[in-house]
XYZ file of C-alpha atoms in Angstrom:
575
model
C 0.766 -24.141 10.535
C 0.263 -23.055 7.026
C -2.263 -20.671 7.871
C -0.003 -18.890 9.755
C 2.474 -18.086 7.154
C -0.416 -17.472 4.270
C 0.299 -13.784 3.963
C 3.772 -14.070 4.152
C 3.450 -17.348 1.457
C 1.431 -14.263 -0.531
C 3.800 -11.725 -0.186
C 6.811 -14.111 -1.743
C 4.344 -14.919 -4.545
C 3.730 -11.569 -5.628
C 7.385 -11.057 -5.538
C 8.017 -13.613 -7.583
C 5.654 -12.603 -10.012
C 6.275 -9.065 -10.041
C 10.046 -9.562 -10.369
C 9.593 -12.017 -13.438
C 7.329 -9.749 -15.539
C 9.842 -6.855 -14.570
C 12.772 -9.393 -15.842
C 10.907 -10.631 -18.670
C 10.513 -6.627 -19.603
C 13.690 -5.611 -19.487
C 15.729 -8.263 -20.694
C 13.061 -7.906 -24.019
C 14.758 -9.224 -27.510
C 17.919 -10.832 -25.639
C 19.105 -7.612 -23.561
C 21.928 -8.400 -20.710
C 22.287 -6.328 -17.855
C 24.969 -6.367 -15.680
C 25.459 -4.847 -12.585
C 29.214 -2.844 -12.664
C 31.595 -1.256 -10.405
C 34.368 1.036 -11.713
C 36.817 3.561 -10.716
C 36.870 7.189 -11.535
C 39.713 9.367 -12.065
C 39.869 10.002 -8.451
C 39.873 6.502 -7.368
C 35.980 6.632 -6.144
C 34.191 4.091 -6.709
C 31.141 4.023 -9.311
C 28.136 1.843 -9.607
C 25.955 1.864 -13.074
C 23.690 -0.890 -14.457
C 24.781 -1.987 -18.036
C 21.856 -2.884 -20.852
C 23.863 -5.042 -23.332
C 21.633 -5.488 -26.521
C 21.904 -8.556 -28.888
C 23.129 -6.633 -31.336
C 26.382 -5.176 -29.447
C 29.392 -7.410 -29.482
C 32.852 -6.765 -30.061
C 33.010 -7.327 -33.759
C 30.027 -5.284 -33.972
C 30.159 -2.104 -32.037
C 26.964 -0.969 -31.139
C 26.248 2.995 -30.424
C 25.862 3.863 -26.603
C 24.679 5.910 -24.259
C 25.097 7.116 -20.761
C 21.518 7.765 -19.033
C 21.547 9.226 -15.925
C 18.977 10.189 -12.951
C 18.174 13.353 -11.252
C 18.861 14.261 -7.732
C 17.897 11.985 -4.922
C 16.886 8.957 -7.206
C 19.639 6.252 -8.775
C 20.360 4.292 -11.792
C 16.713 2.231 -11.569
C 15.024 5.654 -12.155
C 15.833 5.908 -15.659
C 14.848 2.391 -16.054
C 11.687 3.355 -19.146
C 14.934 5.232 -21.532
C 17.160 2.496 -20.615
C 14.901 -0.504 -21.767
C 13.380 1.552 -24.524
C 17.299 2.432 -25.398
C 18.687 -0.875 -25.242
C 15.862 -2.372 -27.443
C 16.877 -0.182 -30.233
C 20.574 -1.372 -29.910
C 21.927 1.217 -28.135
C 24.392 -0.288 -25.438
C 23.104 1.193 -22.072
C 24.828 2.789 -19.114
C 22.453 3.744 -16.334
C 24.702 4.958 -13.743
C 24.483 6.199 -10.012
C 25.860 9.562 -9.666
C 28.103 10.216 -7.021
C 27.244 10.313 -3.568
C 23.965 8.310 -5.046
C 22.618 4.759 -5.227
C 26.072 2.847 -4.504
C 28.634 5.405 -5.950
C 30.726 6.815 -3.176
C 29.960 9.755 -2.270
C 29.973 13.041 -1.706
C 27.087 14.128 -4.075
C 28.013 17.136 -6.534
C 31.095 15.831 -6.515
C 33.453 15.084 -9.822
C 31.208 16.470 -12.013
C 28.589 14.641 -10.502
C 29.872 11.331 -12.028
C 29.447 12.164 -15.644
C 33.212 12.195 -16.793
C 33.595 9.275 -15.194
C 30.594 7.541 -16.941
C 31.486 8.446 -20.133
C 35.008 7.214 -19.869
C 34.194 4.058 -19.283
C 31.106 3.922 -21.669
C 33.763 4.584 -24.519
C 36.569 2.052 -22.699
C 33.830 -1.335 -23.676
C 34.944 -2.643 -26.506
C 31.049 -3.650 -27.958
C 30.213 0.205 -28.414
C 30.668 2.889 -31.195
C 32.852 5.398 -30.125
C 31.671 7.357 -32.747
C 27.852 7.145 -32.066
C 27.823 8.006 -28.397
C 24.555 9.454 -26.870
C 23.771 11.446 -23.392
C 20.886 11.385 -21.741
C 19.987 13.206 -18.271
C 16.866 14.109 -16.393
C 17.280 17.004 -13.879
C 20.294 17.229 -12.223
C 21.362 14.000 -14.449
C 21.465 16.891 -17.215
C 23.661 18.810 -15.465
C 25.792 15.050 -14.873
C 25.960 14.939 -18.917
C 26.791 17.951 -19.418
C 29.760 18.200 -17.063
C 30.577 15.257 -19.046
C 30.110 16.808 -22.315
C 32.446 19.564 -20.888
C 35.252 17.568 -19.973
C 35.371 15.418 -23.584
C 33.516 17.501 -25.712
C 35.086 15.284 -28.618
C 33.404 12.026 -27.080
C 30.099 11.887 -27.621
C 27.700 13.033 -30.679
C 24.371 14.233 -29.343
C 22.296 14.528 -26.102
C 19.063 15.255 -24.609
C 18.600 16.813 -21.577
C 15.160 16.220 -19.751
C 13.947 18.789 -17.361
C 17.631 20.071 -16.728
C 19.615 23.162 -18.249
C 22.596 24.697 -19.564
C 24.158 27.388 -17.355
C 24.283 28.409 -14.280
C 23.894 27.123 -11.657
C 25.647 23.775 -11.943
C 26.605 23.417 -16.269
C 28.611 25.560 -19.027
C 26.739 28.062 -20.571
C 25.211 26.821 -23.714
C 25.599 28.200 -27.173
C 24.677 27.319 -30.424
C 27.275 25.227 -30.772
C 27.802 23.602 -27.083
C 26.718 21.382 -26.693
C 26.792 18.713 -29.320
C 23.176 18.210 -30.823
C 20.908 18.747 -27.957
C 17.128 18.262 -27.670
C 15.698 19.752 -24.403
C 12.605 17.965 -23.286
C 10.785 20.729 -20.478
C 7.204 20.023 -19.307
C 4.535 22.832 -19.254
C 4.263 22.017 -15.432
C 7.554 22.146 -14.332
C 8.369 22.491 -10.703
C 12.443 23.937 -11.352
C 11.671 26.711 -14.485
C 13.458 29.974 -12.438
C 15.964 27.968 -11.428
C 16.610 25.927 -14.652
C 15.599 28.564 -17.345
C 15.194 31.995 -15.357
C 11.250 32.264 -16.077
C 8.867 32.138 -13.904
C 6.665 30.067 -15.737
C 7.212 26.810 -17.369
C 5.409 27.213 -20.200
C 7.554 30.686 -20.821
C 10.358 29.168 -21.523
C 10.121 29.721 -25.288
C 11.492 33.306 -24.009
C 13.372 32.295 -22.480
C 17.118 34.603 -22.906
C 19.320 31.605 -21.479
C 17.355 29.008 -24.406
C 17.463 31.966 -27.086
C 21.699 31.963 -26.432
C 21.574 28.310 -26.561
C 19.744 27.741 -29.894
C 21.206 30.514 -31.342
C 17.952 33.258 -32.282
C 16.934 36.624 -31.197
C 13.273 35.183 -30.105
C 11.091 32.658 -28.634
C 11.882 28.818 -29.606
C 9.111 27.197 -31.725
C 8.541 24.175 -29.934
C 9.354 21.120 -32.087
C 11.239 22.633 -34.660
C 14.623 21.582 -35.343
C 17.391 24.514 -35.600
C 20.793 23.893 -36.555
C 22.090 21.390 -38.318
C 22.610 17.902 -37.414
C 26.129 16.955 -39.546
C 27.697 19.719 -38.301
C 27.057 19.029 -34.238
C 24.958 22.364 -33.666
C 21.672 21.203 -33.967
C 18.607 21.863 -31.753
C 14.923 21.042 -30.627
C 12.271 21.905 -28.064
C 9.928 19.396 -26.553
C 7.372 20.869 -24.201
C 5.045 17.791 -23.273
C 1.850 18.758 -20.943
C 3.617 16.878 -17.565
C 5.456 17.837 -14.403
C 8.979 17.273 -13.414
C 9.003 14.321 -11.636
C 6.620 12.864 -14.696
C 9.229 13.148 -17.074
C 11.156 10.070 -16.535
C 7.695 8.055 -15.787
C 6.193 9.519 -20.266
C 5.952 7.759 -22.684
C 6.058 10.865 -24.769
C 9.462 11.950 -23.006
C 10.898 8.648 -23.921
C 9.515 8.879 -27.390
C 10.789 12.501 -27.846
C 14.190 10.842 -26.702
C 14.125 7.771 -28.886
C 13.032 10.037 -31.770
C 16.440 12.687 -31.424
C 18.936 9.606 -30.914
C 17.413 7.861 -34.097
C 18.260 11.190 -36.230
C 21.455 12.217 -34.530
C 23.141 8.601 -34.007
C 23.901 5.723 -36.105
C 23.457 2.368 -36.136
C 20.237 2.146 -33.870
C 17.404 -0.115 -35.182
C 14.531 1.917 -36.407
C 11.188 1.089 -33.809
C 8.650 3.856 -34.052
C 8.850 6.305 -30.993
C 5.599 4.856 -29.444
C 6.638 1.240 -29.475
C 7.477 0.852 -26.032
C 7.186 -1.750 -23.254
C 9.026 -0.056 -20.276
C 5.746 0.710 -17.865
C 4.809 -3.348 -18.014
C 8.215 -3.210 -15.486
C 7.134 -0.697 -13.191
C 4.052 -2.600 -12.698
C 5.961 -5.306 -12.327
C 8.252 -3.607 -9.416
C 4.876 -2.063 -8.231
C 3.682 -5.812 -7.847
C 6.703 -6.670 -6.442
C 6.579 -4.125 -3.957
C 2.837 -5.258 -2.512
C 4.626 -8.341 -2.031
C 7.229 -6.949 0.085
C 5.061 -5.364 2.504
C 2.269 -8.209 2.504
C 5.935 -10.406 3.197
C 6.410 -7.887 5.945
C 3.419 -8.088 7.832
C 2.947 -12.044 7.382
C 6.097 -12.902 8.344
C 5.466 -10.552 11.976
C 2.065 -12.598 11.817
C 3.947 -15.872 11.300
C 6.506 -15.663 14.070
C 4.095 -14.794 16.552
C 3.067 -17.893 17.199
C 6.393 -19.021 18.214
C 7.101 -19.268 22.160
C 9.585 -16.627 22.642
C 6.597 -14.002 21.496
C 3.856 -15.182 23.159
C 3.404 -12.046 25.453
C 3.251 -10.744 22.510
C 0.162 -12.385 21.406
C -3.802 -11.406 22.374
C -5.385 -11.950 24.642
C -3.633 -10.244 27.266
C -4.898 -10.954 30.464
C -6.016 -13.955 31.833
C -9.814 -14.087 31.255
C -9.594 -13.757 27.379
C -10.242 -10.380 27.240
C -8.119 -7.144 26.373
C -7.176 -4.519 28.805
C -10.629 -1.975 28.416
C -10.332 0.548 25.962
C -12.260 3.061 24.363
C -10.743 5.475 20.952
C -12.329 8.836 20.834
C -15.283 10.193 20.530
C -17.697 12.279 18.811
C -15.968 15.995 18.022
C -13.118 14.634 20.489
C -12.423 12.048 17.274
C -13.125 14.924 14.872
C -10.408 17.124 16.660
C -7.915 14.186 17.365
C -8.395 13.167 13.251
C -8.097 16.775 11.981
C -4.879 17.115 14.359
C -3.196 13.876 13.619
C -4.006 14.351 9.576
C -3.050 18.238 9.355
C -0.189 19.335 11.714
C 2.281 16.819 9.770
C 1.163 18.637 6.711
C 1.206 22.350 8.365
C 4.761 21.951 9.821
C 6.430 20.115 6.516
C 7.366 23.127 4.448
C 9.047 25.180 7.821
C 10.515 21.871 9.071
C 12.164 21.202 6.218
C 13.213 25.163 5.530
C 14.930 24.332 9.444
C 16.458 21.554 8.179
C 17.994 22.381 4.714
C 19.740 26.155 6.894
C 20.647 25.029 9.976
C 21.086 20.973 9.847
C 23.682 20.888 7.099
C 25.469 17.106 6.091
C 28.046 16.625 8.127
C 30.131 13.133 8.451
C 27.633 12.461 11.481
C 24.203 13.246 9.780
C 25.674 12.991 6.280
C 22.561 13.321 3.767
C 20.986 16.536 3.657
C 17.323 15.162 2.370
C 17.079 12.922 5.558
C 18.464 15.501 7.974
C 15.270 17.477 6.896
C 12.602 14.680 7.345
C 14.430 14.038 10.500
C 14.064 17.634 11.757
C 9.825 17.161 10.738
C 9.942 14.075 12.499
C 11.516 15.693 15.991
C 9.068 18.547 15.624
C 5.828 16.607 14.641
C 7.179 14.355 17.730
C 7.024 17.172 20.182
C 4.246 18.646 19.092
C 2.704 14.566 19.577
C 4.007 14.520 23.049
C 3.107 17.646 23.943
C -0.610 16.558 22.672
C -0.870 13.009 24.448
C -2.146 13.999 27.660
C -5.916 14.524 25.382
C -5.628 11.123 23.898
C -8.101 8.728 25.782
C -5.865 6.744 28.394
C -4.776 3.347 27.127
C -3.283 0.718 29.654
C 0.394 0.046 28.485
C 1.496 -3.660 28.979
C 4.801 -4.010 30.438
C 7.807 -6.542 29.109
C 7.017 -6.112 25.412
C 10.310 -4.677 24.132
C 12.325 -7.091 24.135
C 10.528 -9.762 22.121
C 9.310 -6.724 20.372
C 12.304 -5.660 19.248
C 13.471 -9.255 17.779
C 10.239 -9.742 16.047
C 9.977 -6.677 13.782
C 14.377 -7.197 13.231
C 13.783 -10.387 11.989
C 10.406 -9.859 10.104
C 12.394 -6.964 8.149
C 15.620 -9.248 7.719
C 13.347 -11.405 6.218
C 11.815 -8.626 3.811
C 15.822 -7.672 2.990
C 16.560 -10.808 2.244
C 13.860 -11.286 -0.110
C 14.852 -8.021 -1.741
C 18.260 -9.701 -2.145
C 17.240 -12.250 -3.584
C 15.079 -10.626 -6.313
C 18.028 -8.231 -7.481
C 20.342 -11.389 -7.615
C 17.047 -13.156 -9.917
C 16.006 -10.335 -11.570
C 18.412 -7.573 -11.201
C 15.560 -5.128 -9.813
C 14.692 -3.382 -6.867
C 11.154 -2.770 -5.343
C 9.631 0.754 -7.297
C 7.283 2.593 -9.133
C 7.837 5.723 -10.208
C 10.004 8.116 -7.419
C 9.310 5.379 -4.710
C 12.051 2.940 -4.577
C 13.391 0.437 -1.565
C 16.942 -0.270 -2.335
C 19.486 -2.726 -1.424
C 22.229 -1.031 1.001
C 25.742 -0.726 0.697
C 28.171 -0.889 3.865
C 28.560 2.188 4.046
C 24.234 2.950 3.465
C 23.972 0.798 6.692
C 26.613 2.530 8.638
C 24.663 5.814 7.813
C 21.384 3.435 8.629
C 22.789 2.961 12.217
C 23.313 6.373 12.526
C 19.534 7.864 11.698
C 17.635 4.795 12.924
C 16.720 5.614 16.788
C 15.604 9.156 16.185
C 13.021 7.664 13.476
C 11.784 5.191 15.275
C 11.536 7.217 18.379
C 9.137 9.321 16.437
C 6.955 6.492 15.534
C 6.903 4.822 19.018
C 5.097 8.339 20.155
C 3.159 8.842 17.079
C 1.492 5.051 16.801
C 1.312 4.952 20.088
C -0.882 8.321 20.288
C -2.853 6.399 17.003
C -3.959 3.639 18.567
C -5.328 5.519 21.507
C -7.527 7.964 19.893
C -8.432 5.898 16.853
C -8.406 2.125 17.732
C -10.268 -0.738 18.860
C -10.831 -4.435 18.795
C -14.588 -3.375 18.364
C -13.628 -1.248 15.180
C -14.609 -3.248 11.751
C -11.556 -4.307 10.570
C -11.609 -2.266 6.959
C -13.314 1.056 9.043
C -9.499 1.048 11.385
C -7.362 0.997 8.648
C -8.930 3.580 6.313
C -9.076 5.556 9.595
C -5.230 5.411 10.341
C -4.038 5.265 6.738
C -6.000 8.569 6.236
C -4.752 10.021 9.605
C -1.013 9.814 8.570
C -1.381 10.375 5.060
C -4.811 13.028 4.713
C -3.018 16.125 5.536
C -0.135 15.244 2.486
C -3.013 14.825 0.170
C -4.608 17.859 0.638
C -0.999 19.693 0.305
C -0.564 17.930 -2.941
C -3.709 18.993 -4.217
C -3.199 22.483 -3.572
C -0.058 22.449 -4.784
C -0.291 20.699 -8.215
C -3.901 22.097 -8.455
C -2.098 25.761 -8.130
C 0.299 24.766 -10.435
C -1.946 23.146 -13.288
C -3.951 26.875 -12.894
C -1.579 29.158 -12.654
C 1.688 27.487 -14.096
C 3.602 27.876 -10.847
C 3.523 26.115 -7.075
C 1.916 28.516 -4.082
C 5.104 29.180 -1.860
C 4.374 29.292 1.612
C 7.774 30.639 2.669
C 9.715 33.243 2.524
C 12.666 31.803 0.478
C 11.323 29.919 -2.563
C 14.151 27.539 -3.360
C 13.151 25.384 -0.360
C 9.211 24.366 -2.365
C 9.789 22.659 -5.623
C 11.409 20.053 -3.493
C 10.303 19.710 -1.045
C 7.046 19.108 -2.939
C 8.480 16.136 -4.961
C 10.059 14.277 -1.606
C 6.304 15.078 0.027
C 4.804 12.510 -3.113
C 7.151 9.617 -0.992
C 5.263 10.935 2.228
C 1.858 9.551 0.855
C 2.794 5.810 0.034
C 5.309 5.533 2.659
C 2.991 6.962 5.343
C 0.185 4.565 3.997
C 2.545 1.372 4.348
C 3.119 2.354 8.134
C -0.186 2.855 9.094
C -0.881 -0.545 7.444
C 1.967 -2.374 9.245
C 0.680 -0.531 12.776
C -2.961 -1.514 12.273
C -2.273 -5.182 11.473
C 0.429 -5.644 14.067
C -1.691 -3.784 16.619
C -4.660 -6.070 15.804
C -2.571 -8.869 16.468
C -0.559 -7.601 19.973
C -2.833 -4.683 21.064
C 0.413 -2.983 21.614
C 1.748 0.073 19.286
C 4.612 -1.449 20.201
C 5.821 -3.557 17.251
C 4.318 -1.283 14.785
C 6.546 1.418 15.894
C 9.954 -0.644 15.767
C 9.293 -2.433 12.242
C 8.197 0.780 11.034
C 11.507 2.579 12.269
C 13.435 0.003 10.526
C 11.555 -0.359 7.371
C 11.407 4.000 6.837
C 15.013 4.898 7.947
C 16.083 1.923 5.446
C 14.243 3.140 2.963
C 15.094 6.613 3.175
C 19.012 6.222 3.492
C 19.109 3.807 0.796
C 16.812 6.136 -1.753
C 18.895 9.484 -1.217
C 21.871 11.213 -1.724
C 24.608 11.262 0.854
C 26.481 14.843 0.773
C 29.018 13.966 3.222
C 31.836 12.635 2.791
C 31.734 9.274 5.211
């Protein structure tokens, strides 16, 4: 009986494990964190994690700052500042902006959340009011600056990573709004026309929209401090050698930050910059992620012995044996790999172009980012269908759906609930880096409901049309899943190559379209692609292995990716 449940007894373990080293991280030198609810000036409701330091009590105001994450990511994403803040002294709030994480929604709206953050930052009684901090990557710098706009009294200094002043979502800066800024912008990043109006990141010293901002008539030295800090009006550049997405993943961002808050606010203990422990939590969420989908798997592997899924279970027929079979072929496998690996790829920049112009949130499809990966998914499943009648022919066992069905529900419950259980342990969700399952809210499942059959009717066609060109019982066992991992996830790797190797040469992304505002992106949400792709193919091999059917790959991996998209993106609709 054991042996049944041993990857599933694995999966908790590494859960475990990886959850306590994140705790043990972030909760460094006596740090608290709670998880809080509040209400803006509208009456929406806001969600932010709060890093309480030792240090910070009411008789003993501590400084504070709000930290805040860019578009399509939530309070966890700015988990390396927050820990690095909080064990300096600084009481942290990481909050989800609106419309993100579990803030109500609509996204953009209320100044993205920032007002409302900074309100009640300055309402707890164990922080300075007169050593408040901001700190925002992306469109988080565009959240802190909306706040800085609204109580431009409230807070003392900021800095703004990857983001901007200005059009087209902040004030125009000057050289003396706002409030002590350093601007940390990679060499490599993805947003520079949009942020900075150059073309290339590493231009941005000439920037005209920086010049206004830090007050001179040309280019920005880099690391040199202008202004002066007593008076509110001072200024820096940071211009570390990393992309957009990389920024809140540095240790040299999060030093450049530490270093600015340490001259600009007071009270702060004084660790050097580079004395930082954040990244041992990402591996521990990393960990704790493996765990999740080894959990997956062996709890599917687990329940399949019970009765009620034992035409479920191989062999299939009577004599032992399975139904005959045979993959591809020779340069009919070459054609069927190249296919399966490269049209996703191909089609991802138009499908999404398609999606962002003519699929726009609505209270029915209410998060832009998902309508778009929904409108690759209905295209790549066409062009799948239109495809299948080339696939070698595979005998399709009837009565599976049913016991199908309740299998991968309740191996996935069982992966929530473990989730559950590690943010009510260790406050943390499942992440490294930009790839994050998340805990849903009611209204994150309603929206769940809503996006779930069209998902997982794209994966019943496309592991379906897997399994028949690429597997077989006779396969060695590592030989199939390289084979499908690679045939979901090649093409994306090959795109990312291009496009960073484009970008590391020539300072900018190729743009395969004719509007440009569509590929920065799109580029960053096609990093998920990789992982998330890889996980699937992992959960259809190993189920397949164990049913012969595509069957119960397809509806665990419906659930498992529309979960994990709706509760890792904005919602734009009001719902």
């Amino acid at each position: 009986m054991l042996n049944r449940w041993k990857w599933a007894l694995l999966g908790l373990v590494l859960v475990a494990v990886g959850g306590f080293i994140a705790h043990l991280t972030q909760t460094a030198g006596g740090i608290r964190i709670q998880d809080v609810r509040f209400k803006g000036a509208k009456g929406n409701t806001m969600s932010a994690l709060l890093y309480i330091p030792a240090n910070a009590t009411p008789q003993t105001p501590a400084p504070g700052i709000l930290a805040v994450h860019g578009y399509i990511n939530s309070r966890e994403t700015q988990d390396g500042f927050a820990i690095e803040f909080a064990r300096r002294g600084y009481v942290v709030l990481a909050l989800d902006q609106t419309g993100h994480g579990y803030s109500d929604p609509p996204a953009f709206a209320n100044g993205f959340g920032g007002p409302d953050g900074l309100a009640y930052l300055r309402s707890l009684d164990m922080v300075d009011k007169a050593n408040i901090g901001l700190e925002g990557h992306s469109m988080g710098g565009w959240t802190v600056l909306a706040a800085a706009a609204a109580m431009p009294n409230d807070y003392k200094s900021m800095v703004l990573e990857g983001s901007s002043t200005g059009k087209p979502f902040a004030a125009d800066g000057t050289p003396s709004w706002p409030r002590n800024t350093a601007l940390v912008f990679a060499q490599y990043e993805e947003f520079s026309t949009l942020m900075w109006g150059v073309d290339l990141a590493r231009d941005i010293t000439k920037s005209p929209k920086l010049w206004a901002m830090f007050g001179t008539q040309g280019p920005v030295e880099p690391g040199k401090v202008y202004g002066d800090p007593a008076a509110g009006t001072a200024r820096v550049l940071y211009t570390p050698a990393i992309t957009h997405p990389a920024e809140h993943i540095s240790h040299e961002a999060i030093g450049y930050s530490l270093d600015w808050f340490g001259k600009t606010l007071q009270g702060g203990t004084k660790l050097p910059a580079d004395d930082q422990i954040w990244f041992s939590k990402e591996l521990g969420t990393l960990i704790a992620l493996v765990g999740f989908v080894v959990l997956l798997i062996g709890t599917f592997d687990g329940l399949l012995e019970a009765p009620m899924f034992s035409r479920l279970r191989l062999p299939a027929v009577p004599d032992g044996t399975m139904p005959p079979h045979h993959a591809a072929t020779g340069q009919r496998w070459t054609a069927a790999f190249i296919l399966s690996a490269f049209i996703p790829a191909l089609t991802y920049y138009p499908a999404f172009a398609l999606g962002g112009t003519f699929v726009a949130p609505t209270a029915f499809l209410p998060q832009g980012i998902t309508n778009q990966i929904l409108v690759w998914a209905i295209i790549n499943g066409l062009i799948t269908l239109a495809l299948m009648r080339f696939a070698p022919k595979r005998t399709i066992r009837s009565g599976l759906v049913g016991p199908s069905l309740v299998i991968a529900v309740a191996s996935v419950a069982v992966g929530y609930a473990a989730l559950w259980l590690a943010d009510l342990a260790f406050k943390i969700d499942f992440r490294f880096w930009i790839i994050a399952l998340k805990l849903m809210n009611l209204k994150q499942v309603l929206i769940f409901l809503i996006y779930l059959a069209p998902f997982t009717a794209f994966f019943v066609v496309a592991l379906h049309v897997l399994h028949r060109n690429f597997s077989t019982m006779e396969a060695p066992r590592l030989a199939l899943y390289i084979t499908n991992i690679l045939a979901l996830t090649l093409g994306f790797i090959v795109l990312l190559v291009l496009q960073y190797g484009t970008l590391w040469l020539t300072g900018k992304l190729f743009n395969p379209l004719p509007d440009p505002g569509f590929v920065p992106l799109s580029t960053i949400v096609a990093i998920q692609f990789v992982p998330l792709l890889a996980i699937v193919a992992v959960i259809a091999t190993f189920t397949w292995r164990r049913t012969g059917s595509s069957l119960p790959g397809a509806l665990l991996s419906g659930l498992f990716v529309t979960w994990y998209i709706v509760a890792g993106t904005a919602t734009q609709a009001a719902f």
